Amino acid sequence: MLSGPSGVGKSTVVAHMRKAHPEVWLSVSATTRKPRPGEQDGVQYFFVDDEEFDKLIANGELLEWAEFAGNRYGTPRQAVLDRLEAGEPVLLEIDLQGARQVRETMPEAQLVFLAPPSWDELVRRLTGRGTESPEVIERRLAVAKVELAAESEFDVTLVNTSVEDVARELLALLR
Ligand SMILES: Nc1ncnc2c1ncn2[C@@H]1O[C@H](COP(=O)(O)OP(=O)(O)OP(=O)(O)O)[C@@H](O)[C@H]1O
Ligand SMILES: Nc1nc2c(ncn2[C@@H]2O[C@H](COP(=O)(O)O)[C@@H](O)[C@H]2O)c(=O)[nH]1
């Protein structure tokens, strides 16, 4: 399970790793967030409205879910269980609240925290991505402070200085 503050580079590292190792399975979450330019339904996320998300919760279809900076995100349960049953490694990219829930329900899961080289670099990356308004960036940075303070709850910390290095380290942890 990979967590870390918004903008630290989780998706970038995972995409880099999966480009070289497409066999690594990544759970596709459901979210009420609107797609960013270039994001496709069923690829980065299953984009759903509030009503659909309510149904996923009510039907017990989510392994975990959380509200993050104004939107809801959740991990579809069945796809994860299918992979685990087949003995395949499972990679979740989720926030701190979700990681805490999975730790409770699946204590054997390995929790990896992706940390930025510095606070200023995190701000630079989140701002430089150019996908969020200044208000949303402020909101995400406020959450980032809470997430950074929880680093000790994780089994391993990787510092995202080099995408290549972290992708290699993450792959080694999955294997
Ligand atoms: N090691 C790195 N050095 C410099 N820039 C990086 C590095 N890793 C990622 N980035 C850049 O930082 C920005 C944020 O990366 P990314 O979207 O992968 O973050 P994230 O952790 O998945 O964020 P979120 O939780 O908001 O989805 C992107 O513009 C990406 O290109
Ligand atoms: N608890 C969960 N958190 C999730 C899930 N999918 C993604 N996320 C986390 O949400 C934030 C914001 O993501 P963004 O794509 O809007 O930038 C980030 O920390 C993700 O890791 C999930 O299924 N459950």
CSV table of C-alpha atoms and ligand atoms in Angstrom, one decimal:
chain,number,residue,atom,x,y,z
A,1,MET,CA,0.0,0.0,0.0
A,2,LEU,CA,1.4,3.3,-1.0
A,3,SER,CA,0.5,6.6,0.7
A,4,GLY,CA,2.0,10.0,1.0
A,5,PRO,CA,1.0,13.7,0.7
A,6,SER,CA,-0.7,15.0,-2.4
A,7,GLY,CA,1.8,15.9,-5.0
A,8,VAL,CA,4.7,13.9,-3.6
A,9,GLY,CA,4.7,11.7,-6.8
A,10,LYS,CA,2.8,8.5,-6.0
A,11,SER,CA,1.2,8.2,-9.4
A,12,THR,CA,4.4,9.2,-11.2
A,13,VAL,CA,6.4,6.5,-9.4
A,14,VAL,CA,3.8,3.8,-9.9
A,15,ALA,CA,3.3,4.7,-13.6
A,16,HIS,CA,7.1,4.5,-14.0
A,17,MET,CA,7.3,1.1,-12.4
A,18,ARG,CA,4.3,-0.3,-14.3
A,19,LYS,CA,5.7,0.9,-17.6
A,20,ALA,CA,8.7,-1.5,-17.1
A,21,HIS,CA,6.6,-4.0,-15.2
A,22,PRO,CA,3.0,-4.0,-16.6
A,23,GLU,CA,2.4,-7.2,-14.7
A,24,VAL,CA,2.2,-5.3,-11.4
A,25,TRP,CA,-1.5,-4.9,-10.6
A,26,LEU,CA,-2.8,-1.6,-9.3
A,27,SER,CA,-6.2,-1.2,-7.8
A,28,VAL,CA,-8.4,1.3,-9.7
A,29,SER,CA,-10.3,3.4,-7.1
A,30,ALA,CA,-13.7,4.9,-7.3
A,31,THR,CA,-13.9,8.6,-6.8
A,32,THR,CA,-16.4,11.5,-6.8
A,33,ARG,CA,-13.6,13.8,-8.0
A,34,LYS,CA,-14.1,15.2,-11.5
A,35,PRO,CA,-11.6,13.8,-14.1
A,36,ARG,CA,-8.5,15.9,-14.8
A,37,PRO,CA,-7.7,16.5,-18.5
A,38,GLY,CA,-6.5,13.3,-20.0
A,39,GLU,CA,-7.9,11.0,-17.2
A,40,GLN,CA,-10.2,8.2,-18.5
A,41,ASP,CA,-13.0,6.4,-16.6
A,42,GLY,CA,-11.8,3.0,-15.6
A,43,VAL,CA,-8.1,3.8,-16.1
A,44,GLN,CA,-7.0,6.3,-13.4
A,45,TYR,CA,-10.3,6.0,-11.5
A,46,PHE,CA,-13.9,5.0,-11.8
A,47,PHE,CA,-15.5,8.4,-11.8
A,48,VAL,CA,-18.9,8.2,-10.1
A,49,ASP,CA,-21.3,10.8,-8.7
A,50,ASP,CA,-22.3,11.1,-5.0
A,51,GLU,CA,-25.3,8.8,-5.4
A,52,GLU,CA,-23.3,6.0,-7.0
A,53,PHE,CA,-20.6,6.4,-4.3
A,54,ASP,CA,-23.3,6.1,-1.6
A,55,LYS,CA,-24.5,2.9,-3.2
A,56,LEU,CA,-21.0,1.4,-3.3
A,57,ILE,CA,-20.8,2.0,0.4
A,58,ALA,CA,-24.2,0.7,1.2
A,59,ASN,CA,-23.6,-2.5,-0.8
A,60,GLY,CA,-20.4,-3.1,1.0
A,61,GLU,CA,-18.5,-2.9,-2.3
A,62,LEU,CA,-15.6,-0.8,-0.9
A,63,LEU,CA,-12.7,-2.3,1.1
A,64,GLU,CA,-12.1,1.2,2.5
A,65,TRP,CA,-13.1,4.7,1.6
A,66,ALA,CA,-12.3,8.2,2.8
A,67,GLU,CA,-13.1,11.8,2.1
A,68,PHE,CA,-10.0,13.7,0.9
A,69,ALA,CA,-10.0,17.4,0.4
A,70,GLY,CA,-13.6,17.6,-0.6
A,71,ASN,CA,-14.0,14.4,-2.6
A,72,ARG,CA,-14.6,10.8,-1.7
A,73,TYR,CA,-12.3,7.9,-2.8
A,74,GLY,CA,-12.7,4.2,-2.2
A,75,THR,CA,-11.1,0.8,-3.1
A,76,PRO,CA,-13.4,-1.7,-4.9
A,77,ARG,CA,-13.3,-4.7,-2.6
A,78,GLN,CA,-13.9,-7.7,-5.0
A,79,ALA,CA,-11.0,-6.9,-7.4
A,80,VAL,CA,-8.5,-6.9,-4.5
A,81,LEU,CA,-9.9,-10.1,-3.0
A,82,ASP,CA,-9.7,-11.8,-6.5
A,83,ARG,CA,-6.0,-10.9,-6.8
A,84,LEU,CA,-5.2,-11.9,-3.3
A,85,GLU,CA,-7.0,-15.3,-3.8
A,86,ALA,CA,-4.9,-15.8,-6.9
A,87,GLY,CA,-1.7,-15.2,-4.8
A,88,GLU,CA,-0.8,-12.1,-6.7
A,89,PRO,CA,0.6,-8.9,-5.2
A,90,VAL,CA,-1.8,-6.1,-4.8
A,91,LEU,CA,-0.9,-2.4,-4.9
A,92,LEU,CA,-3.2,0.3,-3.4
A,93,GLU,CA,-2.4,4.0,-3.8
A,94,ILE,CA,-4.6,5.5,-1.1
A,95,ASP,CA,-4.6,8.3,1.5
A,96,LEU,CA,-3.7,8.1,5.2
A,97,GLN,CA,-7.2,7.4,6.4
A,98,GLY,CA,-7.6,4.6,3.9
A,99,ALA,CA,-4.2,3.1,4.9
A,100,ARG,CA,-5.3,3.1,8.5
A,101,GLN,CA,-8.5,1.2,7.6
A,102,VAL,CA,-6.7,-1.4,5.6
A,103,ARG,CA,-4.2,-1.9,8.4
A,104,GLU,CA,-7.1,-2.8,10.7
A,105,THR,CA,-8.8,-5.2,8.2
A,106,MET,CA,-5.6,-6.6,6.7
A,107,PRO,CA,-2.8,-6.4,9.3
A,108,GLU,CA,-0.5,-8.3,7.0
A,109,ALA,CA,-0.5,-5.5,4.4
A,110,GLN,CA,2.8,-3.5,4.1
A,111,LEU,CA,2.3,0.2,4.4
A,112,VAL,CA,4.8,2.3,2.4
A,113,PHE,CA,5.0,6.1,2.9
A,114,LEU,CA,6.3,8.2,0.1
A,115,ALA,CA,7.9,11.4,1.5
A,116,PRO,CA,9.1,14.5,-0.3
A,117,PRO,CA,12.7,15.6,-0.2
A,118,SER,CA,11.5,18.8,1.5
A,119,TRP,CA,8.3,20.8,2.2
A,120,ASP,CA,9.2,23.4,-0.4
A,121,GLU,CA,9.7,20.7,-3.0
A,122,LEU,CA,6.3,19.3,-2.2
A,123,VAL,CA,4.7,22.7,-2.7
A,124,ARG,CA,6.6,23.1,-6.0
A,125,ARG,CA,5.4,19.7,-7.3
A,126,LEU,CA,1.8,20.2,-6.3
A,127,THR,CA,1.6,23.7,-7.7
A,128,GLY,CA,3.7,22.8,-10.7
A,129,ARG,CA,1.3,19.9,-11.7
A,130,GLY,CA,-1.2,22.6,-12.6
A,131,THR,CA,-4.3,20.5,-12.1
A,132,GLU,CA,-5.8,22.2,-9.0
A,133,SER,CA,-7.0,25.7,-8.2
A,134,PRO,CA,-5.1,27.7,-5.5
A,135,GLU,CA,-7.9,27.0,-3.0
A,136,VAL,CA,-7.7,23.2,-3.6
A,137,ILE,CA,-3.9,23.3,-3.4
A,138,GLU,CA,-4.2,25.1,0.0
A,139,ARG,CA,-6.6,22.4,1.2
A,140,ARG,CA,-4.3,19.6,0.0
A,141,LEU,CA,-1.3,21.2,1.7
A,142,ALA,CA,-3.2,21.4,5.0
A,143,VAL,CA,-4.0,17.7,4.7
A,144,ALA,CA,-0.3,17.1,3.7
A,145,LYS,CA,0.9,18.4,7.1
A,146,VAL,CA,-1.3,15.9,8.9
A,147,GLU,CA,-0.1,13.1,6.6
A,148,LEU,CA,3.6,14.0,7.1
A,149,ALA,CA,3.1,13.9,10.8
A,150,ALA,CA,1.8,10.3,10.6
A,151,GLU,CA,4.9,8.9,8.8
A,152,SER,CA,5.9,6.7,11.8
A,153,GLU,CA,2.7,4.7,11.4
A,154,PHE,CA,4.1,3.2,8.2
A,155,ASP,CA,6.3,0.2,7.8
A,156,VAL,CA,8.7,1.8,5.3
A,157,THR,CA,9.5,5.3,4.1
A,158,LEU,CA,10.8,6.0,0.7
A,159,VAL,CA,11.9,9.6,-0.1
A,160,ASN,CA,11.0,10.6,-3.7
A,161,THR,CA,14.1,12.3,-4.9
A,162,SER,CA,14.5,10.2,-7.9
A,163,VAL,CA,11.5,8.6,-9.6
A,164,GLU,CA,13.7,5.8,-11.0
A,165,ASP,CA,15.2,4.9,-7.6
A,166,VAL,CA,11.9,4.9,-5.8
A,167,ALA,CA,10.2,2.9,-8.5
A,168,ARG,CA,13.0,0.2,-8.2
A,169,GLU,CA,12.7,0.2,-4.4
A,170,LEU,CA,8.9,-0.1,-4.5
A,171,LEU,CA,9.1,-3.0,-7.0
A,172,ALA,CA,11.5,-4.8,-4.6
A,173,LEU,CA,9.1,-4.4,-1.8
A,174,LEU,CA,6.3,-5.8,-3.8
A,175,ARG,CA,8.3,-8.9,-4.7
B,1,LIG,N1,11.1,12.7,-8.2
B,1,LIG,C1,10.4,13.7,-8.7
B,1,LIG,N2,11.1,14.8,-9.0
B,1,LIG,C2,10.5,15.9,-9.6
B,1,LIG,N3,9.2,16.0,-9.9
B,1,LIG,C3,8.5,14.9,-9.6
B,1,LIG,C4,9.0,13.7,-9.0
B,1,LIG,N4,8.0,12.8,-8.8
B,1,LIG,C5,6.9,13.4,-9.2
B,1,LIG,N5,7.1,14.6,-9.7
B,1,LIG,C6,6.2,15.6,-10.2
B,1,LIG,O1,5.3,16.0,-9.1
B,1,LIG,C7,4.0,16.3,-9.6
B,1,LIG,C8,3.0,15.4,-8.7
B,1,LIG,O2,3.2,14.1,-9.0
B,1,LIG,P1,2.0,13.0,-8.9
B,1,LIG,O3,0.8,13.6,-9.6
B,1,LIG,O4,2.5,11.7,-9.3
B,1,LIG,O5,1.7,13.1,-7.3
B,1,LIG,P2,0.7,12.2,-6.4
B,1,LIG,O6,1.4,11.9,-5.1
B,1,LIG,O7,0.2,11.1,-7.2
B,1,LIG,O8,-0.4,13.3,-6.1
B,1,LIG,P3,-1.9,13.1,-5.7
B,1,LIG,O9,-2.0,12.4,-4.4
B,1,LIG,O10,-2.4,14.5,-5.6
B,1,LIG,O11,-2.6,12.3,-6.8
B,1,LIG,C9,3.9,15.9,-11.0
B,1,LIG,O12,4.0,17.0,-11.8
B,1,LIG,C10,5.2,15.0,-11.2
B,1,LIG,O13,5.7,15.1,-12.5
B,2,LIG,N1,-8.6,6.3,0.9
B,2,LIG,C1,-8.4,6.3,-0.4
B,2,LIG,N2,-7.7,7.3,-0.9
B,2,LIG,C2,-7.5,7.3,-2.2
B,2,LIG,C3,-8.0,6.3,-3.1
B,2,LIG,N3,-7.7,6.5,-4.3
B,2,LIG,C4,-6.9,7.6,-4.3
B,2,LIG,N4,-6.8,8.0,-3.0
B,2,LIG,C5,-6.0,9.2,-2.5
B,2,LIG,O1,-6.7,10.4,-2.7
B,2,LIG,C6,-5.8,11.5,-2.7
B,2,LIG,C7,-6.1,12.4,-3.8
B,2,LIG,O2,-6.0,11.8,-5.1
B,2,LIG,P1,-6.1,12.6,-6.5
B,2,LIG,O3,-6.1,11.6,-7.6
B,2,LIG,O4,-7.4,13.4,-6.4
B,2,LIG,O5,-4.9,13.6,-6.5
B,2,LIG,C8,-4.4,10.8,-2.9
B,2,LIG,O6,-3.7,10.8,-1.6
B,2,LIG,C9,-4.7,9.4,-3.3
B,2,LIG,O7,-3.7,8.5,-2.9
B,2,LIG,C10,-8.9,5.3,-2.5
B,2,LIG,O8,-9.4,4.4,-3.1
B,2,LIG,N5,-9.0,5.3,-1.1
